Coordinates of C-alpha atoms in Angstrom, one line a residue:
I709 CA 0.0 0.0 0.0
Q710 CA 2.8 2.4 0.8
F711 CA 4.5 1.6 -2.5
I712 CA 1.2 2.3 -4.4
S713 CA 0.8 5.6 -2.4
L714 CA 4.3 6.8 -3.3
F715 CA 3.8 5.8 -6.9
L716 CA 0.5 7.6 -7.3
L717 CA 1.8 10.8 -5.6
S718 CA 4.9 10.7 -7.8
Y719 CA 2.8 10.1 -10.9
N720 CA 0.5 13.0 -9.9
T721 CA 3.4 15.5 -9.8
T722 CA 4.5 14.6 -13.3
D723 CA 1.1 14.5 -15.0
P724 CA -0.9 17.7 -14.5
T725 CA -3.8 16.3 -16.5
M726 CA -4.7 13.8 -13.8
A727 CA -7.4 14.7 -11.1
S728 CA -4.6 15.5 -8.6
D729 CA -6.9 16.0 -5.6
D730 CA -8.7 12.7 -6.1
I731 CA -5.5 10.7 -6.5
A732 CA -3.9 12.4 -3.5
L733 CA -6.9 11.7 -1.4
L734 CA -6.9 8.0 -2.5
A735 CA -3.2 7.7 -1.9
E736 CA -3.6 9.1 1.6
A737 CA -6.6 6.8 2.3
L738 CA -4.6 3.8 1.1
S739 CA -1.7 4.7 3.3
K740 CA -4.0 4.9 6.3
T741 CA -5.8 1.7 5.6
H742 CA -5.4 -0.7 8.5
V743 CA -5.2 -4.4 7.8
G744 CA -5.1 -6.2 11.1
Y745 CA -5.8 -9.9 11.8
G746 CA -8.8 -10.4 9.7
E747 CA -9.8 -6.7 9.6
L748 CA -10.0 -4.3 6.8
S749 CA -10.5 -0.8 8.1
Y750 CA -11.2 2.5 6.3
K751 CA -12.4 4.0 9.6
G752 CA -12.3 7.8 10.0
Q753 CA -10.9 8.6 6.6
G754 CA -13.7 11.0 5.5
L755 CA -14.1 9.4 2.1
K756 CA -17.1 10.2 0.0
L757 CA -18.0 7.0 -1.9
D758 CA -20.9 7.7 -4.2
N759 CA -20.9 5.1 -6.9
T760 CA -19.4 1.8 -8.1
E761 CA -16.3 3.4 -9.5
S762 CA -15.5 5.1 -6.3
V763 CA -15.3 1.8 -4.4
K764 CA -13.6 -0.2 -7.1
E765 CA -10.4 -0.6 -5.1
L766 CA -12.3 -1.2 -1.9
V767 CA -14.4 -3.9 -3.5
R768 CA -11.2 -5.5 -4.9
E769 CA -9.6 -5.6 -1.5
I770 CA -12.7 -7.2 0.0
E771 CA -12.8 -9.8 -2.7
E772 CA -9.1 -10.7 -2.4
Y773 CA -9.0 -10.6 1.4
Q774 CA -8.9 -14.2 2.5
G775 CA -10.4 -14.8 6.0
L776 CA -12.0 -11.3 6.3
R777 CA -13.5 -11.0 9.7
A778 CA -14.1 -7.3 10.1
L779 CA -15.0 -4.4 7.8
R780 CA -14.8 -0.9 9.3
L781 CA -16.3 1.9 7.3
E782 CA -17.1 4.3 10.1
G783 CA -16.4 8.0 9.4
N784 CA -17.0 7.8 5.6
T785 CA -20.0 8.5 3.5
V786 CA -21.2 5.7 1.3
G787 CA -24.0 6.2 -1.2
V788 CA -26.6 3.6 -2.3
E789 CA -24.8 2.4 -5.4
A790 CA -21.5 2.1 -3.6
A791 CA -23.2 0.2 -0.7
Q792 CA -24.7 -2.2 -3.2
A793 CA -21.3 -2.9 -4.7
I794 CA -19.8 -3.5 -1.3
A795 CA -22.7 -5.8 -0.3
K796 CA -22.1 -7.8 -3.5
A797 CA -18.4 -8.3 -2.6
L798 CA -19.4 -9.5 0.9
E799 CA -21.6 -12.3 -0.4
C800 CA -18.7 -14.8 -0.3
K801 CA -17.2 -13.6 3.1
D802 CA -18.6 -16.3 5.3
Q803 CA -16.1 -15.5 8.1
L804 CA -17.3 -11.9 8.5
Q805 CA -18.1 -11.1 12.2
V806 CA -17.9 -7.3 12.5
L807 CA -19.5 -4.7 10.3
G808 CA -19.4 -1.0 11.1
G809 CA -20.4 2.0 9.1
E810 CA -21.9 5.5 9.7
R811 CA -23.4 7.9 7.3
L812 CA -24.3 5.1 4.9
E813 CA -27.0 6.0 2.5
I814 CA -27.3 2.2 2.6
N815 CA -29.6 -0.2 1.0
C816 CA -30.0 -2.3 4.1
L817 CA -31.9 -5.0 2.3
S818 CA -28.9 -5.5 -0.1
L819 CA -26.4 -5.6 2.8
G820 CA -28.5 -8.0 4.9
S821 CA -29.1 -10.3 1.8
A822 CA -25.3 -10.3 1.1
L823 CA -24.4 -11.3 4.7
M824 CA -27.1 -14.0 4.7
T825 CA -25.9 -15.3 1.3
A826 CA -22.4 -15.5 2.6
G827 CA -23.5 -17.5 5.7
A828 CA -21.7 -14.9 7.9
R829 CA -21.9 -15.1 11.7
L830 CA -21.9 -11.6 12.9
R831 CA -20.4 -10.7 16.3
E832 CA -20.7 -6.9 16.0
L833 CA -23.0 -4.7 14.0
D834 CA -22.5 -0.9 14.1
L835 CA -24.8 1.2 11.9
S836 CA -24.7 4.3 14.1
D837 CA -25.3 7.8 12.7
N838 CA -27.4 6.6 9.7
A839 CA -30.6 8.5 9.5
F840 CA -32.5 5.5 8.1
G841 CA -35.5 5.8 10.5
P842 CA -38.2 3.2 10.9
D843 CA -38.0 2.2 7.2
G844 CA -34.3 1.6 7.6
I845 CA -34.9 -0.7 10.5
K846 CA -37.3 -2.7 8.3
G847 CA -34.4 -3.0 5.9
I848 CA -32.2 -4.8 8.5
E849 CA -35.1 -6.6 10.2
T850 CA -34.6 -9.6 8.1
L851 CA -30.9 -9.7 8.8
L852 CA -31.5 -9.4 12.6
K853 CA -33.9 -12.3 12.4
S854 CA -31.6 -14.5 10.4
S855 CA -28.9 -17.0 11.5
A856 CA -26.3 -14.4 10.6
C857 CA -27.2 -12.6 13.9
H858 CA -27.6 -15.6 16.1
S859 CA -24.0 -15.0 17.3
L860 CA -24.4 -11.2 17.6
Q861 CA -22.8 -9.8 20.8
E862 CA -22.7 -6.1 20.1
L863 CA -25.4 -4.0 18.4
R864 CA -24.8 -0.2 17.9
L865 CA -27.6 1.9 16.4
N866 CA -26.9 5.4 17.8
N867 CA -28.6 8.4 16.2
C868 CA -30.5 6.5 13.6
G869 CA -33.9 8.3 13.9
M870 CA -35.7 5.0 14.7
G871 CA -38.6 6.6 16.6
I872 CA -41.2 4.5 18.5
G873 CA -42.0 2.4 15.4
G874 CA -38.4 1.5 14.7
G875 CA -37.9 0.6 18.4
K876 CA -40.8 -1.8 18.2
I877 CA -39.6 -3.4 15.0
L878 CA -36.1 -3.7 16.5
A879 CA -37.5 -5.3 19.7
A880 CA -39.6 -7.8 17.7
A881 CA -36.6 -8.8 15.5
L882 CA -34.3 -9.3 18.5
T883 CA -37.1 -11.4 20.2
E884 CA -37.5 -13.6 17.1
C885 CA -33.7 -13.9 16.8
H886 CA -33.5 -15.1 20.4
E887 CA -36.4 -17.6 19.9
Q888 CA -35.0 -19.1 16.7
S889 CA -31.4 -19.3 18.1
S890 CA -32.7 -20.9 21.3
A891 CA -34.5 -23.5 19.3
L892 CA -31.2 -24.5 17.8
G893 CA -29.6 -24.8 21.2
A894 CA -27.4 -21.6 21.0
P895 CA -29.6 -18.6 22.2
L896 CA -28.7 -15.1 21.2
K897 CA -26.5 -13.6 23.9
L898 CA -26.3 -9.9 23.1
K899 CA -23.8 -8.2 25.4
V900 CA -23.7 -4.6 24.2
F901 CA -26.7 -2.5 23.1
Q902 CA -26.5 1.1 22.1
A903 CA -29.4 3.2 20.8
G904 CA -28.9 6.8 21.9
R905 CA -30.6 9.7 20.3
N906 CA -33.4 7.8 18.6
R907 CA -36.6 9.2 20.2
L908 CA -37.7 5.8 21.3
E909 CA -39.9 7.3 24.0
N910 CA -41.9 5.1 26.4
E911 CA -43.4 2.7 23.8
G912 CA -40.2 2.0 22.1
A913 CA -38.3 1.6 25.3
T914 CA -40.9 -0.7 26.8
A915 CA -40.9 -2.9 23.7
L916 CA -37.1 -3.2 23.9
A917 CA -37.3 -3.9 27.6
L918 CA -39.2 -7.0 27.0
A919 CA -36.6 -8.2 24.5
F920 CA -33.8 -7.4 27.1
Q921 CA -35.6 -9.3 29.8
L922 CA -35.9 -12.3 27.5
M923 CA -32.2 -12.3 26.5
G924 CA -30.8 -11.8 30.0
S925 CA -27.2 -11.5 28.7
L926 CA -26.6 -7.7 28.5
E927 CA -23.5 -6.2 30.0
E928 CA -23.8 -2.7 28.6
V929 CA -26.9 -0.7 27.8
H930 CA -26.6 2.8 26.4
M931 CA -29.9 4.6 25.6
P932 CA -29.3 8.3 26.2
Q933 CA -31.5 11.1 24.8
N934 CA -34.6 9.1 23.9
G935 CA -37.5 11.0 25.4
I936 CA -38.2 8.2 27.9
N937 CA -40.1 9.1 31.2
H938 CA -40.9 7.2 34.3
A939 CA -43.1 4.6 32.5
G940 CA -40.4 3.6 30.1
V941 CA -37.7 3.8 32.8
T942 CA -39.7 1.5 35.0
A943 CA -40.0 -1.1 32.2
L944 CA -36.3 -0.9 31.6
A945 CA -35.6 -1.2 35.3
T946 CA -37.6 -4.5 35.4
A947 CA -35.6 -5.8 32.4
M948 CA -32.3 -4.9 34.0
Q949 CA -33.0 -7.1 37.0
H950 CA -33.0 -10.1 34.6
N951 CA -29.5 -9.2 33.3
P952 CA -27.2 -10.1 36.2
H953 CA -24.0 -9.4 34.4
L954 CA -24.8 -5.8 33.6
R955 CA -21.7 -3.5 34.0
I956 CA -22.7 -0.2 32.3
L957 CA -26.1 1.5 32.4
N958 CA -26.3 4.8 30.5
L959 CA -29.7 6.5 30.4
N960 CA -28.5 10.1 30.3
D961 CA -30.9 12.8 29.4
N962 CA -34.2 10.9 29.9
T963 CA -36.8 11.8 32.6
F964 CA -36.9 9.6 35.7
T965 CA -38.7 11.7 38.3
K966 CA -39.5 10.0 41.6
R967 CA -41.3 7.0 40.2
G968 CA -38.6 6.1 37.6
A969 CA -35.8 6.7 40.2
L970 CA -37.5 4.4 42.7
A971 CA -38.0 1.7 40.1
M972 CA -34.4 1.9 39.0
A973 CA -33.1 1.8 42.6
Q974 CA -35.2 -1.3 43.2
A975 CA -33.6 -3.0 40.1
L976 CA -30.1 -2.0 41.1
R977 CA -30.5 -3.7 44.4
H978 CA -30.3 -7.1 42.5
L979 CA -27.2 -6.3 40.4
R980 CA -23.8 -7.0 41.7
T981 CA -21.5 -6.3 38.8
V982 CA -22.5 -2.7 37.8
Q983 CA -19.5 -0.5 37.4
V984 CA -20.8 2.6 35.6
I985 CA -24.2 4.3 36.2
N986 CA -25.0 7.4 34.1
F987 CA -28.3 9.0 35.1
G988 CA -27.1 12.5 34.4
D989 CA -29.8 15.1 33.3
C990 CA -32.5 12.6 34.2
L991 CA -34.4 14.6 36.9
V992 CA -33.6 12.1 39.6
R993 CA -34.3 14.8 42.2
S994 CA -33.7 14.5 45.9
E995 CA -36.2 11.7 46.6
G996 CA -34.6 9.6 43.9
A997 CA -31.1 10.4 45.1
I998 CA -32.1 9.2 48.6
A999 CA -33.4 6.0 47.2
L1000 CA -30.1 5.5 45.2
S1001 CA -28.2 6.2 48.5
A1002 CA -30.0 3.3 50.1
V1003 CA -28.9 1.0 47.2
L1004 CA -25.3 2.3 47.6
R1005 CA -25.4 1.4 51.3
E1006 CA -26.4 -2.2 50.8
G1007 CA -25.3 -3.1 47.3
L1008 CA -23.4 -2.2 44.1
P1009 CA -20.1 -3.5 45.4
T1010 CA -18.1 -3.0 42.2
L1011 CA -19.4 0.5 41.3
K1012 CA -16.7 2.9 39.8
E1013 CA -18.7 5.8 38.4
L1014 CA -22.0 7.4 39.4
N1015 CA -23.3 10.4 37.3
L1016 CA -26.3 12.2 38.8
S1017 CA -25.5 15.6 37.4
F1018 CA -28.2 18.1 36.4
G1019 CA -30.9 16.2 38.4
E1020 CA -32.4 19.0 40.6
I1021 CA -30.8 17.3 43.7
T1022 CA -30.6 19.6 46.8
E1023 CA -27.8 20.0 49.3
A1024 CA -29.0 17.6 52.0
A1025 CA -29.7 14.8 49.5
A1026 CA -26.3 15.3 47.9
L1027 CA -24.7 14.9 51.3
V1028 CA -26.6 11.7 52.0
L1029 CA -25.3 10.4 48.6
A1030 CA -21.7 11.4 49.5
Q1031 CA -21.9 9.5 52.8
A1032 CA -23.2 6.5 51.0
V1033 CA -20.2 6.2 48.7
Q1034 CA -17.7 6.4 51.6
D1035 CA -17.2 2.6 51.7
K1036 CA -17.1 2.0 48.0
P1037 CA -13.5 0.8 47.5
H1038 CA -13.6 0.9 43.6
M1039 CA -15.3 4.3 43.3
E1040 CA -13.4 6.6 40.9
K1041 CA -16.0 9.3 40.1
L1042 CA -19.1 10.9 41.7
D1043 CA -20.6 13.5 39.4
L1044 CA -23.2 15.9 41.1
N1045 CA -22.5 18.9 39.0
G1046 CA -25.4 21.1 37.8
N1047 CA -27.7 20.3 40.7
C1048 CA -29.3 22.7 43.2
L1049 CA -26.8 22.8 46.1
G1050 CA -26.1 26.5 46.3
E1051 CA -22.7 28.0 47.2
E1052 CA -22.8 26.8 50.8
G1053 CA -24.0 23.4 49.7
C1054 CA -21.2 23.0 47.3
E1055 CA -18.7 23.8 50.1
A1056 CA -20.4 21.4 52.5
L1057 CA -20.2 18.6 49.9
K1058 CA -16.6 19.3 49.2
E1059 CA -15.9 19.3 53.0
T1060 CA -17.8 16.1 53.5
M1061 CA -15.8 14.3 50.7
D1062 CA -12.6 15.7 52.1
N1063 CA -13.3 14.5 55.6
M1064 CA -13.9 11.0 54.2
D1065 CA -10.6 11.2 52.3
R1066 CA -12.6 10.8 49.0
A1067 CA -12.3 14.4 47.6
D1068 CA -10.4 13.0 44.6
I1069 CA -13.5 11.2 43.2
L1070 CA -15.8 14.3 43.3
A1071 CA -16.3 15.9 39.9
S1072 CA -16.4 19.6 39.3
L1073 CA -19.4 21.6 40.7
S1074 CA -18.8 24.6 38.5
D1075 CA -22.3 24.4 36.9
D1076 CA -24.3 24.2 40.1
E1077 CA -27.8 25.7 39.6
G1078 CA -28.0 27.3 43.1
E1079 CA -30.6 26.7 45.8
P1080 CA -34.1 26.1 44.4
D1081 CA -37.0 28.5 45.1
E1082 CA -39.2 27.2 47.9
E1083 CA -42.4 26.8 45.7
E1084 CA -40.7 26.4 42.4
D1085 CA -42.5 24.0 40.0
E1086 CA -44.9 22.6 42.6
E1087 CA -48.0 23.8 40.9
V1088 CA -46.7 22.6 37.5
E1089 CA -45.9 19.2 39.0
D1090 CA -49.4 18.9 40.6
E1091 CA -51.0 19.7 37.3
E1092 CA -49.0 17.2 35.4
N1093 CA -49.7 14.4 38.0
G1094 CA -53.4 15.2 38.1
K1095 CA -53.7 15.3 34.3
E1096 CA -51.9 11.9 34.0
M1097 CA -54.1 10.3 36.6
K1098 CA -57.2 11.7 35.0
E1099 CA -56.1 10.3 31.6
K1100 CA -55.6 6.9 33.1
G1101 CA -58.9 7.0 35.0
V1102 CA -57.1 6.7 38.4
K1103 CA -58.8 8.2 41.4
D1104 CA -56.6 10.5 43.4
D1105 CA -56.6 9.0 46.9
R1106 CA -53.1 10.1 47.9
E1107 CA -54.4 12.2 50.8
S1108 CA -55.6 9.1 52.7
P1109 CA -52.7 6.6 52.7
V1110 CA -54.2 4.5 55.5
K1111 CA -57.4 3.0 54.0
L1112 CA -60.4 2.0 56.1
E1113 CA -61.4 -1.5 55.2
P1114 CA -65.1 -2.4 55.7
T1115 CA -63.9 -5.4 57.8
C1116 CA -62.0 -3.3 60.2
H1117 CA -62.2 -4.1 63.9
P1118 CA -64.7 -1.6 65.4
E1119 CA -62.2 0.0 67.7
I1120 CA -59.5 0.4 65.0
L1121 CA -62.2 1.8 62.6
S1122 CA -63.1 4.4 65.3
F1123 CA -59.4 5.2 65.9
L1124 CA -58.5 5.7 62.2
S1125 CA -61.7 7.7 61.7
S1126 CA -61.1 10.0 64.7
L1127 CA -57.6 10.1 66.0
T1128 CA -57.6 11.0 69.7
A1129 CA -55.6 9.8 72.7
E1130 CA -58.9 8.4 74.0
T1131 CA -59.6 6.2 70.9
L1132 CA -55.9 5.0 71.0
L1133 CA -56.2 3.9 74.6
K1134 CA -59.6 2.2 73.9
L1135 CA -57.7 -0.2 71.6
G1136 CA -56.2 -1.8 74.7
D1137 CA -53.2 -4.0 75.0
N1138 CA -53.7 -5.4 71.4
R1139 CA -53.5 -1.9 69.8
T1140 CA -50.1 -2.6 68.2
G1141 CA -51.4 -5.8 66.6
L1142 CA -54.5 -4.2 65.3
I1143 CA -52.7 -1.2 63.8
Q1144 CA -50.2 -3.5 62.1
Q1145 CA -53.0 -5.4 60.5
H1146 CA -54.3 -2.2 58.9
V1147 CA -51.1 -0.4 58.0
D1148 CA -49.1 -1.9 55.0
V1149 CA -45.5 -1.5 56.3
S1150 CA -44.2 -2.3 52.8
D1151 CA -45.7 1.0 51.6
P1152 CA -43.6 4.0 52.7
D1153 CA -46.4 6.5 52.3
K1154 CA -48.7 4.5 54.6
V1155 CA -46.0 4.0 57.2
A1156 CA -45.1 7.7 57.2
D1157 CA -48.8 8.7 57.4
A1158 CA -49.4 6.3 60.3
F1159 CA -46.3 7.5 62.1
L1160 CA -47.3 11.2 62.0
R1161 CA -50.9 10.5 63.0
I1162 CA -50.0 8.4 66.0
S1163 CA -47.1 10.5 67.1
S1164 CA -49.3 13.6 67.0
L1165 CA -51.2 12.2 70.0
Y1166 CA -48.0 12.3 72.2
S1167 CA -48.5 14.0 75.5
D1168 CA -47.1 14.2 79.0
D1169 CA -49.8 11.8 80.3
H1170 CA -48.0 8.6 81.3
E1171 CA -50.6 6.2 79.7
V1172 CA -50.9 8.2 76.5
K1173 CA -47.1 8.5 76.1
K1174 CA -46.6 4.8 76.8
A1175 CA -49.3 3.8 74.3
V1176 CA -47.9 6.1 71.6
L1177 CA -44.2 5.0 72.0
E1178 CA -45.1 1.3 72.2
T1179 CA -47.2 1.5 69.1
I1180 CA -44.6 3.5 67.1
D1181 CA -41.9 1.0 68.2
I1182 CA -43.8 -2.0 67.0
L1183 CA -44.7 -0.2 63.7
L1184 CA -41.2 0.9 62.9
K1185 CA -39.5 -2.3 64.0
K1186 CA -41.6 -4.2 61.5
A1187 CA -41.1 -1.5 58.8
F1188 CA -37.4 -1.5 59.3
S1189 CA -37.1 -5.2 58.9
G1190 CA -37.3 -4.7 55.1
S1191 CA -34.6 -3.5 52.7
S1192 CA -32.7 -0.2 53.1
L1193 CA -34.4 1.0 50.0
Q1194 CA -37.8 0.5 51.6
T1195 CA -36.9 2.3 54.9
Y1196 CA -35.0 5.1 53.1
S1197 CA -38.2 5.6 51.1
F1198 CA -40.2 5.8 54.3
L1199 CA -37.8 8.5 55.7
S1200 CA -37.9 10.4 52.4
T1201 CA -41.7 10.5 52.5
L1202 CA -41.6 11.5 56.2
L1203 CA -39.3 14.4 55.4
V1204 CA -41.5 15.6 52.6
M1205 CA -44.6 15.5 54.8
L1206 CA -42.8 17.4 57.5
G1207 CA -41.8 20.0 55.0
L1208 CA -38.0 19.3 55.2
L1209 CA -37.7 18.0 51.7
K1210 CA -39.4 19.1 48.5
G1211 CA -41.3 16.2 47.0
E1212 CA -43.2 15.5 43.8
G1213 CA -46.9 15.5 43.3
K1214 CA -49.7 15.9 45.9
V1215 CA -48.1 15.1 49.2
K1216 CA -50.1 16.5 52.0
K1217 CA -47.7 18.4 54.4
V1218 CA -48.6 18.3 58.1
Q1219 CA -48.3 21.0 60.7
V1220 CA -45.2 19.9 62.7
L1221 CA -46.1 19.2 66.3
P1222 CA -43.9 18.7 69.3
G1223 CA -45.1 15.0 69.4
H1224 CA -43.7 14.4 65.9
L1225 CA -40.2 15.4 66.9
L1226 CA -40.2 13.9 70.4
V1227 CA -41.4 10.5 69.1
L1228 CA -38.8 10.7 66.3
E1229 CA -36.1 11.5 68.9
H1230 CA -37.2 8.4 70.8
A1231 CA -37.2 6.2 67.7
V1232 CA -33.7 7.0 66.5
Q1233 CA -32.3 5.8 69.9
Q1234 CA -33.8 2.4 69.5
D1235 CA -31.9 -0.7 68.4
Y1236 CA -34.2 -1.2 65.4
F1237 CA -33.2 2.3 64.0
P1238 CA -30.0 1.9 61.9
Q1239 CA -27.3 4.5 62.4
D1240 CA -27.1 5.5 58.8
H1241 CA -30.8 6.2 58.9
A1242 CA -30.3 8.4 61.9
T1243 CA -27.5 10.2 60.1
L1244 CA -29.8 10.8 57.1
L1245 CA -32.4 12.4 59.3
D1246 CA -29.8 14.5 61.1
T1247 CA -28.5 15.7 57.7
F1248 CA -31.9 17.1 56.8
V1249 CA -33.0 18.4 60.2
A1250 CA -29.7 20.2 60.7
R1251 CA -30.3 22.1 57.5

């Protein structure tokens, strides 16, 4: 290749009638062509290959390359006619495993047909940055369903304009590929999936989530900038639980909000090999950050990077996160830039990381948004939540977390209907058992509501004080027997209802009474109340 390059350049200088620019460009490209073990690469050369003539040399190289395993065309522009010529040359390359090419005005049907004709067994397929849209996905649908993709391990389709329709087609093709390959005894084991900037939205993401759940082999999932909100995020979270070898999860620039963040936190509890989490610009917010802190406390042992930048997280929640990564030995980077810490919050976070001797892992905070306004966005959030519930035909019963069942014991029914010290005492010695029966301790909202209602009855009267504290102890002891995520969620809800944390949607705040704080002070001193939970409360109350 070097000889040909020198010859052409020399020839160019002696013959002014030749198309000098074209020959010089071809010579340069040939000199840069990388031929590794089984690989022919024109990657990143900026060639514009429009027609059959422009790829004549490339086609010859493909045809003459014995044992071709990988063809790299990323960073070039390949027109339809040129792509068809390349596809024709690939028809006899039965050892091809890797195909990559962006900005291909590609006839996907021709390409897929060629690979199937060759009997290729693809390991990697990269068609990123091709604006082929849903119709283009239809073009490679047949290929993805064929035996050529039964061995596929890496699929990259970034910035292809798939949309919801394309996402559904892709999901169906992957599902069929898995079913057919499983029937042959060698199921599809896709390891890397990339589909950023495709406007998949909830429907596309949900369809793909079902395929991911079926495969269960994913190690990397990259789906940034797809317009996915909590419904799609929840579907993906469920799918991730079925992929135990997941190492990298990148959902940057989608919209989690509280519900999506809680669902994802629940999924991460089950994953032990995750190394990189990128939920930046996902509106995780403070409640979501607290939920993720719980997961950090009890899991994610191999985590190296956590990106929660630009998520509207406030100072106290950021500090709780910082405390949660203290004992993560492999942690290399914590990115909380662009949140709502304020100048003092940024300094407090830096100080906390420094005191833990982990200042080196904290990313820059240069784009911090400052402390949020007290009432900012609350009305908008309430409107959005109300509209969504109305559209789904869901009755808004969030103001009454403790539901009154028709079969309630008469005394408990009286107590829950009219909370007074007198009705609490009337429950007698079995009050704790009766209340437990009618408060679902797995539901953080119900536990927080019950805690506040019962603790509001606290007084100096010995009998009343004893009844309140005994009831709270039994209630919280059972509630705290669950996972850290469950109990962190309870504390998060409690903080919102006490007005110490800004929450989402319609959460009815209570008037803070002495009993609330005195009973809480009692609870944190009990054996059932973990130290890190007490630290969480202290972090918020102190601010």
